[in-house]
Amino acid sequence: MIDKFNNVQQLAGASLLGFLSFLAPIKVSFIVIFVVIAFDFVTGVWSSRISGINLTSRRLRKSIKKMIGYFEVIFILFIVEKGFDFHFGTYRFVGGFICFIEIISILENTAVITENKVFLSLIKLLRGKAKNTYGEITDEILKEKNEE
């Protein structure tokens, strides 16, 4: 009985190690997205306190769901690329776009925190470049994100 348990334990450990080695190429993408989201969260909380907006568990749940959704999308795109032997780098592109949206949000929060007009200028510049590249989608995402 103990031998069977040890075999199952070894199989589970080896399977987990194999799965993690499969995910190794997207490790950096996950770390970067997590760090950017963490900065957005911290600046968002700080900005909310300055603005007098209450912090609620609902807003925290939405942030966690958003982060999990981001990781799911990157993971699925990575698996599709590996599974079909594509080399488009879609998961990197989407990860970069996610970081771009979060960085604009960080700039918005920082503008509220510092009341410095430099951050507003940066936001206008980035949104203008995004509008030229992606159309109205960036504004729609930011509007939905800020309606939490």
PDB file of C-alpha atoms in Angstrom:
ATOM      1  CA  MET A   1       0.000   0.000   0.000  1.00  0.00           C
ATOM      2  CA  ILE A   2       2.804   2.397   0.925  1.00  0.00           C
ATOM      3  CA  ASP A   3       4.642   1.546  -2.309  1.00  0.00           C
ATOM      4  CA  LYS A   4       1.557   2.451  -4.351  1.00  0.00           C
ATOM      5  CA  PHE A   5       1.237   5.731  -2.471  1.00  0.00           C
ATOM      6  CA  ASN A   6       4.910   6.520  -3.118  1.00  0.00           C
ATOM      7  CA  ASN A   7       4.467   5.686  -6.822  1.00  0.00           C
ATOM      8  CA  VAL A   8       1.435   7.972  -7.065  1.00  0.00           C
ATOM      9  CA  GLN A   9       3.309  10.686  -5.212  1.00  0.00           C
ATOM     10  CA  GLN A  10       6.307  10.348  -7.542  1.00  0.00           C
ATOM     11  CA  LEU A  11       4.043  10.392 -10.601  1.00  0.00           C
ATOM     12  CA  ALA A  12       2.279  13.517  -9.353  1.00  0.00           C
ATOM     13  CA  GLY A  13       5.585  15.223  -8.604  1.00  0.00           C
ATOM     14  CA  ALA A  14       7.036  14.324 -11.995  1.00  0.00           C
ATOM     15  CA  SER A  15       3.859  15.466 -13.759  1.00  0.00           C
ATOM     16  CA  LEU A  16       3.920  18.787 -11.933  1.00  0.00           C
ATOM     17  CA  LEU A  17       7.602  19.264 -12.756  1.00  0.00           C
ATOM     18  CA  GLY A  18       6.923  18.466 -16.426  1.00  0.00           C
ATOM     19  CA  PHE A  19       4.027  20.907 -16.525  1.00  0.00           C
ATOM     20  CA  LEU A  20       6.104  23.663 -14.919  1.00  0.00           C
ATOM     21  CA  SER A  21       8.939  23.099 -17.392  1.00  0.00           C
ATOM     22  CA  PHE A  22       6.390  23.386 -20.212  1.00  0.00           C
ATOM     23  CA  LEU A  23       5.329  26.757 -18.785  1.00  0.00           C
ATOM     24  CA  ALA A  24       8.894  28.029 -18.284  1.00  0.00           C
ATOM     25  CA  PRO A  25       8.851  30.234 -21.429  1.00  0.00           C
ATOM     26  CA  ILE A  26       5.881  32.255 -20.140  1.00  0.00           C
ATOM     27  CA  LYS A  27       7.217  32.602 -16.604  1.00  0.00           C
ATOM     28  CA  VAL A  28       8.679  36.037 -17.355  1.00  0.00           C
ATOM     29  CA  SER A  29       5.414  37.199 -18.955  1.00  0.00           C
ATOM     30  CA  PHE A  30       3.474  36.122 -15.860  1.00  0.00           C
ATOM     31  CA  ILE A  31       5.943  37.852 -13.529  1.00  0.00           C
ATOM     32  CA  VAL A  32       5.882  41.115 -15.507  1.00  0.00           C
ATOM     33  CA  ILE A  33       2.080  41.158 -15.674  1.00  0.00           C
ATOM     34  CA  PHE A  34       1.845  40.374 -11.954  1.00  0.00           C
ATOM     35  CA  VAL A  35       4.256  43.199 -11.038  1.00  0.00           C
ATOM     36  CA  VAL A  36       2.410  45.721 -13.226  1.00  0.00           C
ATOM     37  CA  ILE A  37      -0.956  44.660 -11.766  1.00  0.00           C
ATOM     38  CA  ALA A  38       0.469  44.902  -8.234  1.00  0.00           C
ATOM     39  CA  PHE A  39       1.678  48.459  -8.916  1.00  0.00           C
ATOM     40  CA  ASP A  40      -1.723  49.330 -10.387  1.00  0.00           C
ATOM     41  CA  PHE A  41      -3.421  47.886  -7.316  1.00  0.00           C
ATOM     42  CA  VAL A  42      -1.224  49.803  -4.873  1.00  0.00           C
ATOM     43  CA  THR A  43      -1.572  53.099  -6.745  1.00  0.00           C
ATOM     44  CA  GLY A  44      -5.298  52.448  -7.148  1.00  0.00           C
ATOM     45  CA  VAL A  45      -5.779  51.975  -3.402  1.00  0.00           C
ATOM     46  CA  TRP A  46      -3.707  55.074  -2.689  1.00  0.00           C
ATOM     47  CA  SER A  47      -5.622  57.101  -5.279  1.00  0.00           C
ATOM     48  CA  SER A  48      -8.959  55.895  -3.869  1.00  0.00           C
ATOM     49  CA  ARG A  49      -7.981  56.983  -0.379  1.00  0.00           C
ATOM     50  CA  ILE A  50      -7.024  60.444  -1.631  1.00  0.00           C
ATOM     51  CA  SER A  51     -10.266  60.704  -3.613  1.00  0.00           C
ATOM     52  CA  GLY A  52     -12.386  59.487  -0.695  1.00  0.00           C
ATOM     53  CA  ILE A  53     -13.574  56.361  -2.514  1.00  0.00           C
ATOM     54  CA  ASN A  54     -14.329  53.465  -0.191  1.00  0.00           C
ATOM     55  CA  LEU A  55     -12.310  50.299  -0.521  1.00  0.00           C
ATOM     56  CA  THR A  56     -14.590  47.301  -0.746  1.00  0.00           C
ATOM     57  CA  SER A  57     -14.096  43.564  -0.969  1.00  0.00           C
ATOM     58  CA  ARG A  58     -16.102  43.661  -4.204  1.00  0.00           C
ATOM     59  CA  ARG A  59     -13.462  45.859  -5.858  1.00  0.00           C
ATOM     60  CA  LEU A  60     -10.710  43.546  -4.567  1.00  0.00           C
ATOM     61  CA  ARG A  61     -12.542  40.502  -5.971  1.00  0.00           C
ATOM     62  CA  LYS A  62     -12.850  42.245  -9.344  1.00  0.00           C
ATOM     63  CA  SER A  63      -9.116  42.956  -9.326  1.00  0.00           C
ATOM     64  CA  ILE A  64      -8.311  39.333  -8.529  1.00  0.00           C
ATOM     65  CA  LYS A  65     -10.709  38.097 -11.240  1.00  0.00           C
ATOM     66  CA  LYS A  66      -9.092  40.505 -13.699  1.00  0.00           C
ATOM     67  CA  MET A  67      -5.619  39.197 -12.874  1.00  0.00           C
ATOM     68  CA  ILE A  68      -6.715  35.571 -13.189  1.00  0.00           C
ATOM     69  CA  GLY A  69      -8.382  36.397 -16.506  1.00  0.00           C
ATOM     70  CA  TYR A  70      -5.184  37.980 -17.795  1.00  0.00           C
ATOM     71  CA  PHE A  71      -3.175  34.902 -16.829  1.00  0.00           C
ATOM     72  CA  GLU A  72      -5.770  32.595 -18.420  1.00  0.00           C
ATOM     73  CA  VAL A  73      -5.616  34.439 -21.735  1.00  0.00           C
ATOM     74  CA  ILE A  74      -1.802  34.396 -21.814  1.00  0.00           C
ATOM     75  CA  PHE A  75      -1.786  30.706 -20.853  1.00  0.00           C
ATOM     76  CA  ILE A  76      -4.338  29.721 -23.508  1.00  0.00           C
ATOM     77  CA  LEU A  77      -2.550  31.661 -26.242  1.00  0.00           C
ATOM     78  CA  PHE A  78       0.736  30.029 -25.237  1.00  0.00           C
ATOM     79  CA  ILE A  79      -0.796  26.544 -25.345  1.00  0.00           C
ATOM     80  CA  VAL A  80      -2.389  27.192 -28.755  1.00  0.00           C
ATOM     81  CA  GLU A  81       0.929  28.414 -30.156  1.00  0.00           C
ATOM     82  CA  LYS A  82       2.806  25.414 -28.759  1.00  0.00           C
ATOM     83  CA  GLY A  83       0.090  22.936 -29.740  1.00  0.00           C
ATOM     84  CA  PHE A  84      -0.078  24.066 -33.356  1.00  0.00           C
ATOM     85  CA  ASP A  85       3.608  24.993 -33.596  1.00  0.00           C
ATOM     86  CA  PHE A  86       2.865  28.637 -34.377  1.00  0.00           C
ATOM     87  CA  HIS A  87       5.564  31.211 -33.851  1.00  0.00           C
ATOM     88  CA  PHE A  88       3.510  34.402 -33.930  1.00  0.00           C
ATOM     89  CA  GLY A  89       4.204  35.512 -30.357  1.00  0.00           C
ATOM     90  CA  THR A  90       0.542  36.317 -29.732  1.00  0.00           C
ATOM     91  CA  TYR A  91       0.824  35.700 -26.007  1.00  0.00           C
ATOM     92  CA  ARG A  92       3.681  38.224 -25.861  1.00  0.00           C
ATOM     93  CA  PHE A  93       1.715  40.761 -27.880  1.00  0.00           C
ATOM     94  CA  VAL A  94      -1.396  40.355 -25.720  1.00  0.00           C
ATOM     95  CA  GLY A  95       0.725  40.442 -22.548  1.00  0.00           C
ATOM     96  CA  GLY A  96       2.322  43.668 -23.761  1.00  0.00           C
ATOM     97  CA  PHE A  97      -1.099  45.149 -24.508  1.00  0.00           C
ATOM     98  CA  ILE A  98      -2.328  44.183 -21.039  1.00  0.00           C
ATOM     99  CA  CYS A  99       0.736  45.857 -19.489  1.00  0.00           C
ATOM    100  CA  PHE A 100       0.156  48.937 -21.653  1.00  0.00           C
ATOM    101  CA  ILE A 101      -3.430  49.279 -20.362  1.00  0.00           C
ATOM    102  CA  GLU A 102      -2.292  48.761 -16.772  1.00  0.00           C
ATOM    103  CA  ILE A 103       0.506  51.324 -17.143  1.00  0.00           C
ATOM    104  CA  ILE A 104      -2.002  53.928 -18.345  1.00  0.00           C
ATOM    105  CA  SER A 105      -4.080  53.111 -15.259  1.00  0.00           C
ATOM    106  CA  ILE A 106      -0.986  53.509 -13.051  1.00  0.00           C
ATOM    107  CA  LEU A 107      -0.346  56.909 -14.644  1.00  0.00           C
ATOM    108  CA  GLU A 108      -3.967  57.924 -13.995  1.00  0.00           C
ATOM    109  CA  ASN A 109      -3.653  56.882 -10.350  1.00  0.00           C
ATOM    110  CA  THR A 110      -0.310  58.649 -10.008  1.00  0.00           C
ATOM    111  CA  ALA A 111      -1.804  61.819 -11.487  1.00  0.00           C
ATOM    112  CA  VAL A 112      -4.444  61.762  -8.738  1.00  0.00           C
ATOM    113  CA  ILE A 113      -1.874  60.988  -6.034  1.00  0.00           C
ATOM    114  CA  THR A 114       0.694  63.615  -6.994  1.00  0.00           C
ATOM    115  CA  GLU A 115      -1.595  66.169  -8.674  1.00  0.00           C
ATOM    116  CA  ASN A 116       1.249  66.658 -11.165  1.00  0.00           C
ATOM    117  CA  LYS A 117       0.269  67.638 -14.706  1.00  0.00           C
ATOM    118  CA  VAL A 118       3.218  65.720 -16.187  1.00  0.00           C
ATOM    119  CA  PHE A 119       1.328  62.472 -15.635  1.00  0.00           C
ATOM    120  CA  LEU A 120      -1.747  63.857 -17.392  1.00  0.00           C
ATOM    121  CA  SER A 121       0.444  64.775 -20.376  1.00  0.00           C
ATOM    122  CA  LEU A 122       1.877  61.260 -20.454  1.00  0.00           C
ATOM    123  CA  ILE A 123      -1.627  59.779 -20.341  1.00  0.00           C
ATOM    124  CA  LYS A 124      -2.770  61.958 -23.260  1.00  0.00           C
ATOM    125  CA  LEU A 125       0.339  61.017 -25.232  1.00  0.00           C
ATOM    126  CA  LEU A 126      -0.072  57.277 -24.642  1.00  0.00           C
ATOM    127  CA  ARG A 127      -3.808  57.317 -25.278  1.00  0.00           C
ATOM    128  CA  GLY A 128      -3.250  59.242 -28.509  1.00  0.00           C
ATOM    129  CA  LYS A 129      -0.684  56.703 -29.703  1.00  0.00           C
ATOM    130  CA  ALA A 130      -2.958  53.862 -28.649  1.00  0.00           C
ATOM    131  CA  LYS A 131      -5.916  55.388 -30.486  1.00  0.00           C
ATOM    132  CA  ASN A 132      -3.825  55.664 -33.653  1.00  0.00           C
ATOM    133  CA  THR A 133      -2.669  52.056 -33.303  1.00  0.00           C
ATOM    134  CA  TYR A 134      -5.639  50.226 -31.771  1.00  0.00           C
ATOM    135  CA  GLY A 135      -8.559  52.571 -32.404  1.00  0.00           C
ATOM    136  CA  GLU A 136     -11.147  53.201 -29.701  1.00  0.00           C
ATOM    137  CA  ILE A 137     -10.628  49.839 -27.972  1.00  0.00           C
ATOM    138  CA  THR A 138      -8.095  51.226 -25.475  1.00  0.00           C
ATOM    139  CA  ASP A 139     -10.510  53.914 -24.290  1.00  0.00           C
ATOM    140  CA  GLU A 140     -13.292  51.340 -23.970  1.00  0.00           C
ATOM    141  CA  ILE A 141     -11.112  49.040 -21.872  1.00  0.00           C
ATOM    142  CA  LEU A 142      -9.948  51.870 -19.617  1.00  0.00           C
ATOM    143  CA  LYS A 143     -13.502  53.162 -19.187  1.00  0.00           C
ATOM    144  CA  GLU A 144     -14.730  49.689 -18.201  1.00  0.00           C
ATOM    145  CA  LYS A 145     -11.727  49.190 -15.914  1.00  0.00           C
ATOM    146  CA  ASN A 146     -12.318  52.483 -14.094  1.00  0.00           C
ATOM    147  CA  GLU A 147     -16.032  51.809 -13.549  1.00  0.00           C
ATOM    148  CA  GLU A 148     -15.247  49.242 -10.846  1.00  0.00           C
TER     149      GLU A 148
END
